[in-house]
PDB file of C-alpha atoms in Angstrom:
ATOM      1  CA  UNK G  28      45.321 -49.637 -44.351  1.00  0.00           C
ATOM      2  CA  UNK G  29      41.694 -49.226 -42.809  1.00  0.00           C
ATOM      3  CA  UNK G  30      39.248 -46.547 -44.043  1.00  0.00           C
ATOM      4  CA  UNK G  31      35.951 -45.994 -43.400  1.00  0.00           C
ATOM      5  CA  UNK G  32      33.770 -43.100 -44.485  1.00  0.00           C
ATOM      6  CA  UNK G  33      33.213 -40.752 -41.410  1.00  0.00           C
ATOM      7  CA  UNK G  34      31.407 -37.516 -42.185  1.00  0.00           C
ATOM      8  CA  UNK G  35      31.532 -36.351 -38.183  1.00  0.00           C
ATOM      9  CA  UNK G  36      33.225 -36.879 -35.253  1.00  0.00           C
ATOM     10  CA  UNK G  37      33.329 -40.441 -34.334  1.00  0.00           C
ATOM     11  CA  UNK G  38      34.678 -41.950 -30.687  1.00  0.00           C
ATOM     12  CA  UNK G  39      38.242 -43.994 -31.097  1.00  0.00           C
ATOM     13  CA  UNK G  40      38.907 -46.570 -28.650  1.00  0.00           C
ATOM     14  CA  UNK G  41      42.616 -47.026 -28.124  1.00  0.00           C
ATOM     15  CA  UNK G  42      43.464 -50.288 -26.097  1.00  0.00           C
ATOM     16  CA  UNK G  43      47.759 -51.280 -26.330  1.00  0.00           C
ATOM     17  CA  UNK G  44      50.466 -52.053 -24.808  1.00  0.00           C
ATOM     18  CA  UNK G  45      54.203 -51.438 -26.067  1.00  0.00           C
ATOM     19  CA  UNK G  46      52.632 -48.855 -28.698  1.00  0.00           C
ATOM     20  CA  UNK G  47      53.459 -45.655 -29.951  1.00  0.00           C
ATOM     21  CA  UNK G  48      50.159 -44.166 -31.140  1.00  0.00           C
ATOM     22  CA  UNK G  49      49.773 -40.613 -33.437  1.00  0.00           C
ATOM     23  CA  UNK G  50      46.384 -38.926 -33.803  1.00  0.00           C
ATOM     24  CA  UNK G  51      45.712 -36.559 -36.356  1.00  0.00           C
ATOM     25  CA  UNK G  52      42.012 -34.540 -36.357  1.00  0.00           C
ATOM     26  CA  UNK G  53      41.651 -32.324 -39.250  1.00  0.00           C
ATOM     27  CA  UNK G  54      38.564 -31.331 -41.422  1.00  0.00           C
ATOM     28  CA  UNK G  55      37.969 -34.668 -42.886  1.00  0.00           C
ATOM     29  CA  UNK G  56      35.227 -37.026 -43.919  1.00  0.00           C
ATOM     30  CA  UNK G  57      36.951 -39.807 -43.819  1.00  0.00           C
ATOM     31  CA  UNK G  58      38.835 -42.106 -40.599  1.00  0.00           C
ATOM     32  CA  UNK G  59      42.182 -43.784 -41.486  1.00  0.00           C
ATOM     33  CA  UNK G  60      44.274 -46.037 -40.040  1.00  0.00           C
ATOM     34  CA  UNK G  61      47.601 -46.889 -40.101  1.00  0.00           C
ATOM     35  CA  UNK G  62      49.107 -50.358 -38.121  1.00  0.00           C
ATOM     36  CA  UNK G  63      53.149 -50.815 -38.558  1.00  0.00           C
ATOM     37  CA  UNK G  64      56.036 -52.601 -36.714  1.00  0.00           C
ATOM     38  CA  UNK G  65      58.513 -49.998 -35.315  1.00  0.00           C
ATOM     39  CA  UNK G  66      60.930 -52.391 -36.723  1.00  0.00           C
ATOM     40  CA  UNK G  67      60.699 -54.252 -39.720  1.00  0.00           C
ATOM     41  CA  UNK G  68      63.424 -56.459 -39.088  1.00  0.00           C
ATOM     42  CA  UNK G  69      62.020 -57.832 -35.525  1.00  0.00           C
ATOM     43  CA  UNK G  70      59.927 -60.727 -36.135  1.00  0.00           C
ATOM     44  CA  UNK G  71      58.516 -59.589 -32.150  1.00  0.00           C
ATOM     45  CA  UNK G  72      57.410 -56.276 -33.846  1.00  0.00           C
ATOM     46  CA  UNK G  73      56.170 -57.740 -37.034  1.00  0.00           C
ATOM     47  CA  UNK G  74      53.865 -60.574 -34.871  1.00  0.00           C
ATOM     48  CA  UNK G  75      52.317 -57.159 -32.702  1.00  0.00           C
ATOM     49  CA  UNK G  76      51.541 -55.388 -35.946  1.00  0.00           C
ATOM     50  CA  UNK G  77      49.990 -57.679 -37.850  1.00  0.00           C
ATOM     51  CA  UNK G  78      47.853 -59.031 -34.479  1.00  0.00           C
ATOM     52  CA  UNK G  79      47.199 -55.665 -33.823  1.00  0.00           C
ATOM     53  CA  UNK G  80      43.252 -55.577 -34.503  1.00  0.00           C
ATOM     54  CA  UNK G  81      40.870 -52.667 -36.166  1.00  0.00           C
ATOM     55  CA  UNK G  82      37.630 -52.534 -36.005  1.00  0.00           C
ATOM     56  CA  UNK G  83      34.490 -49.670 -37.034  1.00  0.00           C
ATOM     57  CA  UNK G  84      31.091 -50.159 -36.172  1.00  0.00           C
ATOM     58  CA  UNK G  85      28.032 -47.451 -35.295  1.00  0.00           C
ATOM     59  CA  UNK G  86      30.854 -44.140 -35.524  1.00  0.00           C
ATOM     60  CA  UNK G  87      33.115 -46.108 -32.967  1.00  0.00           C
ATOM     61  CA  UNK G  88      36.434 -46.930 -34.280  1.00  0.00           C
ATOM     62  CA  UNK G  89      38.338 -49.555 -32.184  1.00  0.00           C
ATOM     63  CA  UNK G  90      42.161 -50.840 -31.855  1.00  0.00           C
ATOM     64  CA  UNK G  91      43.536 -52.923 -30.043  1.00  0.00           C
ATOM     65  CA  UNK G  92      46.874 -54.689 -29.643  1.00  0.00           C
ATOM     66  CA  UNK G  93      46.678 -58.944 -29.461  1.00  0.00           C
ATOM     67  CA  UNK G  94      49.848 -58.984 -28.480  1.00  0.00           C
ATOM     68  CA  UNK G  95      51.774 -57.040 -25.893  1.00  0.00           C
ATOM     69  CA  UNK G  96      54.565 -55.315 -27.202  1.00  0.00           C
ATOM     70  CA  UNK G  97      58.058 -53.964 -25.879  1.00  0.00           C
ATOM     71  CA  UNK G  98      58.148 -51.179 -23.439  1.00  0.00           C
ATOM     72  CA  UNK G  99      60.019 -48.646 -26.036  1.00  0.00           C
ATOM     73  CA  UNK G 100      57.211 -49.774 -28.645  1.00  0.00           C
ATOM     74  CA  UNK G 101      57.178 -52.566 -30.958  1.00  0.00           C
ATOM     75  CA  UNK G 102      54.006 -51.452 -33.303  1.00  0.00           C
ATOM     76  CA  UNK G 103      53.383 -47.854 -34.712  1.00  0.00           C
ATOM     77  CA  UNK G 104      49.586 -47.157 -35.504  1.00  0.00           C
ATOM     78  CA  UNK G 105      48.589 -43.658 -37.349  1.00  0.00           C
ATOM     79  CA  UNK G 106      44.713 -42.551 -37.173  1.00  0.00           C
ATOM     80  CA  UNK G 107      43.662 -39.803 -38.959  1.00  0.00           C
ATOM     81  CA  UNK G 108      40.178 -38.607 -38.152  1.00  0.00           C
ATOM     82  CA  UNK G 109      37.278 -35.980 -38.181  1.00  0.00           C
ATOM     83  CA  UNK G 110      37.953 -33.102 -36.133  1.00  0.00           C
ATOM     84  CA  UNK G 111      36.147 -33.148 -32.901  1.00  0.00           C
ATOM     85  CA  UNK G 112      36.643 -36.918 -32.511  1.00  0.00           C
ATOM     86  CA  UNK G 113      36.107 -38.143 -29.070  1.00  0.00           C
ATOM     87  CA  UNK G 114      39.061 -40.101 -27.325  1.00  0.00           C
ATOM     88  CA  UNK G 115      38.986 -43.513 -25.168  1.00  0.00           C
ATOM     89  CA  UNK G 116      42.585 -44.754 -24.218  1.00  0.00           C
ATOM     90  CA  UNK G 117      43.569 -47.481 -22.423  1.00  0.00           C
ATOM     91  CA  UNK G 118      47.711 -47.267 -22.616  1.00  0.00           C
ATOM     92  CA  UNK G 119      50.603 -49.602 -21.099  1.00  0.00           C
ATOM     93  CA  UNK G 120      53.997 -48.765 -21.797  1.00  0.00           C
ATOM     94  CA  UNK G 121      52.973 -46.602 -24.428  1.00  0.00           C
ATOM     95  CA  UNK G 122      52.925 -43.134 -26.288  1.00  0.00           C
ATOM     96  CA  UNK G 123      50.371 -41.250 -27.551  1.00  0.00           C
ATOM     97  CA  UNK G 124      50.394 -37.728 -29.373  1.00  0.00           C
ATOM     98  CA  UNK G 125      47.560 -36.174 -30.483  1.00  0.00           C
ATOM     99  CA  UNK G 126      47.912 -33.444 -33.234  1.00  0.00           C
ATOM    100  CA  UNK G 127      44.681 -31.317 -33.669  1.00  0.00           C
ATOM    101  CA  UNK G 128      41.493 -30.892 -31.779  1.00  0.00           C
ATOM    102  CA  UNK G 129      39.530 -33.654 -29.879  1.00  0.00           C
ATOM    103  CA  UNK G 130      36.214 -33.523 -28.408  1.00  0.00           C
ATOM    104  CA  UNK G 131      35.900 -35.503 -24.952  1.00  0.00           C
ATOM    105  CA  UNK G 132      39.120 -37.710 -23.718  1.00  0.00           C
ATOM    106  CA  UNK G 133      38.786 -40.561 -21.571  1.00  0.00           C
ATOM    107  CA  UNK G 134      42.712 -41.620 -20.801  1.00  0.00           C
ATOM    108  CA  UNK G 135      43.301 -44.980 -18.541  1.00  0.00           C
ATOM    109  CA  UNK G 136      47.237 -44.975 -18.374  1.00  0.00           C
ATOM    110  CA  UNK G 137      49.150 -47.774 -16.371  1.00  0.00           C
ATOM    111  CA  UNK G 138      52.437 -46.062 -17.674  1.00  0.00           C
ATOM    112  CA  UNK G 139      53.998 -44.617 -20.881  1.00  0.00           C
ATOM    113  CA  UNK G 140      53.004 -40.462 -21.952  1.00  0.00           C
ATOM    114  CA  UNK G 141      50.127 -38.954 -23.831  1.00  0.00           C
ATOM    115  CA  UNK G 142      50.605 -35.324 -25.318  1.00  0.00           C
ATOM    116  CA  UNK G 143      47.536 -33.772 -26.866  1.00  0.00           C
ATOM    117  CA  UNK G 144      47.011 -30.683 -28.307  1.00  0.00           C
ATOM    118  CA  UNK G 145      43.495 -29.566 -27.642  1.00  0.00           C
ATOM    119  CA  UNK G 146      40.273 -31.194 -26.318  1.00  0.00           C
ATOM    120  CA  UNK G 147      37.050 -30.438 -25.230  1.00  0.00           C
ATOM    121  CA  UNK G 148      36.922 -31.806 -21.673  1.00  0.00           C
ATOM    122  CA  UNK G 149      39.438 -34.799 -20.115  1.00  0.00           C
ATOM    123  CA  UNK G 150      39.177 -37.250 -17.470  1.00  0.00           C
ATOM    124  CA  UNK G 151      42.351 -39.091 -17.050  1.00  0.00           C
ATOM    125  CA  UNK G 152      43.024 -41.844 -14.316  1.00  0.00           C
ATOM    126  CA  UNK G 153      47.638 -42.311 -14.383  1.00  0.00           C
ATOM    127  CA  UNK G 154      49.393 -45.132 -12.869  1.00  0.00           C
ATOM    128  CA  UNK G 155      52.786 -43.730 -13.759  1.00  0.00           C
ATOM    129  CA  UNK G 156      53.709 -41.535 -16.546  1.00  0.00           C
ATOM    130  CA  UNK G 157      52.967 -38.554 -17.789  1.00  0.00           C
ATOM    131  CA  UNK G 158      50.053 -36.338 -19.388  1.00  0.00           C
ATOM    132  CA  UNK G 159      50.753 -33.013 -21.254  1.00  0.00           C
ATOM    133  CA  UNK G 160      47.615 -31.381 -22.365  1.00  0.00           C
ATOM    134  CA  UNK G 161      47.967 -27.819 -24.725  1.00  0.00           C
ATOM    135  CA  UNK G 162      44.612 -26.650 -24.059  1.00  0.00           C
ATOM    136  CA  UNK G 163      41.390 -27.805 -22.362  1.00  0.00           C
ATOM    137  CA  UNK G 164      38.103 -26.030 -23.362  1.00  0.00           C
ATOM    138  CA  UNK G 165      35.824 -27.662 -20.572  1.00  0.00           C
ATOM    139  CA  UNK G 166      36.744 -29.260 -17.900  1.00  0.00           C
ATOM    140  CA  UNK G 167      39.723 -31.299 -16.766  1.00  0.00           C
ATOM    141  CA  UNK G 168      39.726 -34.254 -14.360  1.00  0.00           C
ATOM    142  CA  UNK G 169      43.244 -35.747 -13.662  1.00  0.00           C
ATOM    143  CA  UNK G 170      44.410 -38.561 -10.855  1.00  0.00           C
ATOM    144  CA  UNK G 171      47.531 -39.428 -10.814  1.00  0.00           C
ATOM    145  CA  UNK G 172      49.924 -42.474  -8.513  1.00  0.00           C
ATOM    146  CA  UNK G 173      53.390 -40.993  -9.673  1.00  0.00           C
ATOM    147  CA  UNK G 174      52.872 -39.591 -12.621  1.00  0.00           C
ATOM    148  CA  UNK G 175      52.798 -35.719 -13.807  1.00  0.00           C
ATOM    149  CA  UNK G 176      50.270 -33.875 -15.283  1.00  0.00           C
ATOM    150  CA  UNK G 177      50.867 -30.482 -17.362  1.00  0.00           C
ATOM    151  CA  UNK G 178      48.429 -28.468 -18.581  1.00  0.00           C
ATOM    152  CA  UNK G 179      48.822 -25.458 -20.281  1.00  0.00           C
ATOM    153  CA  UNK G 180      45.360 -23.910 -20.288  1.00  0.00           C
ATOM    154  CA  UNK G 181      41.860 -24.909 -18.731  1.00  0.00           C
ATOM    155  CA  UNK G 182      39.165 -23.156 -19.557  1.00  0.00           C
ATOM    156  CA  UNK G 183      36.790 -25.033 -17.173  1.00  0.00           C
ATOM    157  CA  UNK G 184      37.101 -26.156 -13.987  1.00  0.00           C
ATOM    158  CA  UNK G 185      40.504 -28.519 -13.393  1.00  0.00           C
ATOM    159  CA  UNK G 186      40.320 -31.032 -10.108  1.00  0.00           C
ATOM    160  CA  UNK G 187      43.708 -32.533 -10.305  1.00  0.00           C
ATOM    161  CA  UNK G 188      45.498 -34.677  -7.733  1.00  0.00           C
ATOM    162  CA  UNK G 189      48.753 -36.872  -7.764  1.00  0.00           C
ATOM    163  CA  UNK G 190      50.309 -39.150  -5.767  1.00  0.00           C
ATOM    164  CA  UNK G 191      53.737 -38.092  -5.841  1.00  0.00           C
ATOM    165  CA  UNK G 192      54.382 -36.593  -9.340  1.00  0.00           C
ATOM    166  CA  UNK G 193      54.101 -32.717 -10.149  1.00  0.00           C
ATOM    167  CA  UNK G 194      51.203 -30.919 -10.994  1.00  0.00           C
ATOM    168  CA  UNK G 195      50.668 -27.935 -13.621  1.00  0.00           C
ATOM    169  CA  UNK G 196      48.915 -25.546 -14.658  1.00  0.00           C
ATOM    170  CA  UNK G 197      49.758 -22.586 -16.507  1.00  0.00           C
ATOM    171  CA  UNK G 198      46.415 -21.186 -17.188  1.00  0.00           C
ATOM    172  CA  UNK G 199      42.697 -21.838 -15.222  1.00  0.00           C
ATOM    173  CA  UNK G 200      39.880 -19.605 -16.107  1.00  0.00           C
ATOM    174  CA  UNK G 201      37.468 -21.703 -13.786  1.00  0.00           C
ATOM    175  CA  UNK G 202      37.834 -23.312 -10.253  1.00  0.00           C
ATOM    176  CA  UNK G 203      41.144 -25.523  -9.620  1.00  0.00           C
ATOM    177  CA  UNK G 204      41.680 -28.147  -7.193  1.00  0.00           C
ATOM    178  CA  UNK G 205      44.511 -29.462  -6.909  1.00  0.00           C
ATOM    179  CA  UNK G 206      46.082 -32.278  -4.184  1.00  0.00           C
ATOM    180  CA  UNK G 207      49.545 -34.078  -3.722  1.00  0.00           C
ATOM    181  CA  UNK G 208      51.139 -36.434  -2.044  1.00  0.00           C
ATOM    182  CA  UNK G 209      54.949 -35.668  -2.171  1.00  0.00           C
ATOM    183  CA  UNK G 210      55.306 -33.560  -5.402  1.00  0.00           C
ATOM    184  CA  UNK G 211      54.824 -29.670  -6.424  1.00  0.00           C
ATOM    185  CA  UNK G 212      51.907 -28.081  -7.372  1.00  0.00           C
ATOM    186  CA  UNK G 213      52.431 -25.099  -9.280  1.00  0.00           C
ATOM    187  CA  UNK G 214      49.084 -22.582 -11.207  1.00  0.00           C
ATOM    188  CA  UNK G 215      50.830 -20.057 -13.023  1.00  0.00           C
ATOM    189  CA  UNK G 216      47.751 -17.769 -13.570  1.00  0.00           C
ATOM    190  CA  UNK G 217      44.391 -17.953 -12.290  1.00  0.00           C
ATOM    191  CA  UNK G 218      41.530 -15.116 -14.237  1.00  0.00           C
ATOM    192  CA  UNK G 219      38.405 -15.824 -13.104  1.00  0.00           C
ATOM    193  CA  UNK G 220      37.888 -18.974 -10.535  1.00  0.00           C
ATOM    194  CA  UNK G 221      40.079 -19.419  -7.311  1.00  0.00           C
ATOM    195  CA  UNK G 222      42.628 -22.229  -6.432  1.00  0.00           C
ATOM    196  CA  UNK G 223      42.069 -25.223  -3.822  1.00  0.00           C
ATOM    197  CA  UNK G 224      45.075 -26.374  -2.410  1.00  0.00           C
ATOM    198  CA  UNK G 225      44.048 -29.252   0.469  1.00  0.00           C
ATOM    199  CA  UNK G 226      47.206 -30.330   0.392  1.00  0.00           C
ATOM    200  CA  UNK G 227      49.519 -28.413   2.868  1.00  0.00           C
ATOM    201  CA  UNK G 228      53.054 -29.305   0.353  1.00  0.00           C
ATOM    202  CA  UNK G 229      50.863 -27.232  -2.628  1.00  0.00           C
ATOM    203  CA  UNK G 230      52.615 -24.459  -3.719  1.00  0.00           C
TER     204      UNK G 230
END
């Protein structure tokens, strides 16, 4: 189990495929991390875990799967880290939940679902998939193929567009664009900023 001695945020680089991934920020001085097979008894899931590769250099924490795994997930990798923390992804056929507050997220998803609880600003690029997002305190920039996006709350400005998945929002204090394709659009309260809808299907 990798530790290293973080006494502020750092920046985590997450880079797998056929993961599920957990991050937990908390008031900590300390980064740890976790790297298991979903499945003991699969010699598949056992050869992704232990190839599975972590590395801390300069307050950047990387990890990064060898090996691809299964689409349902064949390795399951904890990090526990400073609150604040600053998040890179770069996901296939993979999970990630996020339990706490990050600082800036940077999410490259070809398909699988990220939840997250709160972060400072996002920029998210989705193949196919699906983002949920608690809480954004700056700003929020989402594209999307087919995926959906959810957002409960941006305090910033949100420009959000997808292909043909659905887009929402359920709270925007700032400006809000928002464009698709062939799916819904739906802002369920707007307080300060005022909604762009190029689209002519937004509703």
């Amino acid at each position: 189990m990798p530790a290293f001695t973080t006494p502020g945020p750092i920046t985590a680089t997450v880079a797998v495929a056929g993961a599920r991934v957990r991050l937990i920020a908390s008031d900590r001085t300390d980064t740890v991390v976790l790297v298991e097979p979903v499945d003991r008894t699969s010699e598949s899931d056992v050869r992704v875990a232990d190839r599975t590769r972590v590395d801390f250099a300069g307050g950047r924490l990387s990890v990064r799967t060898t090996v691809s795994g299964a689409a349902g997930g064949s390795v399951a990798i904890t990090i526990a880290l400073p609150v604040g923390s600053g998040l890179v992804a770069y996901l296939a056929r993979s999970d990630v939940r996020a339990e706490g507050s990050l600082g800036e997220c940077e999410l490259h998803l070809a398909s699988g679902r990220v939840v997250l609880d709160r972060v400072d600003a996002v920029q998210a690029t989705i193949s196919s998939g699906e983002v949920v997002i608690g809480h954004v305190t700056g700003d929020a920039e989402v594209s999307s193929g087919s995926g959906a996006v959810d957002i409960g709350h941006v305090t910033g400005d949100a420009d959000v567009s997808s292909g043909s998945g659905a887009v929402d929002i359920g709270r925007a204090d700032g400006g809000v664009t928002a464009r698709t394709g062939g799916g819904a659009i739906r802002i369920g309260r707007l307080t300060r900023g005022r909604a762009n809808h190029p689209d002519r299907k937004s509703t």
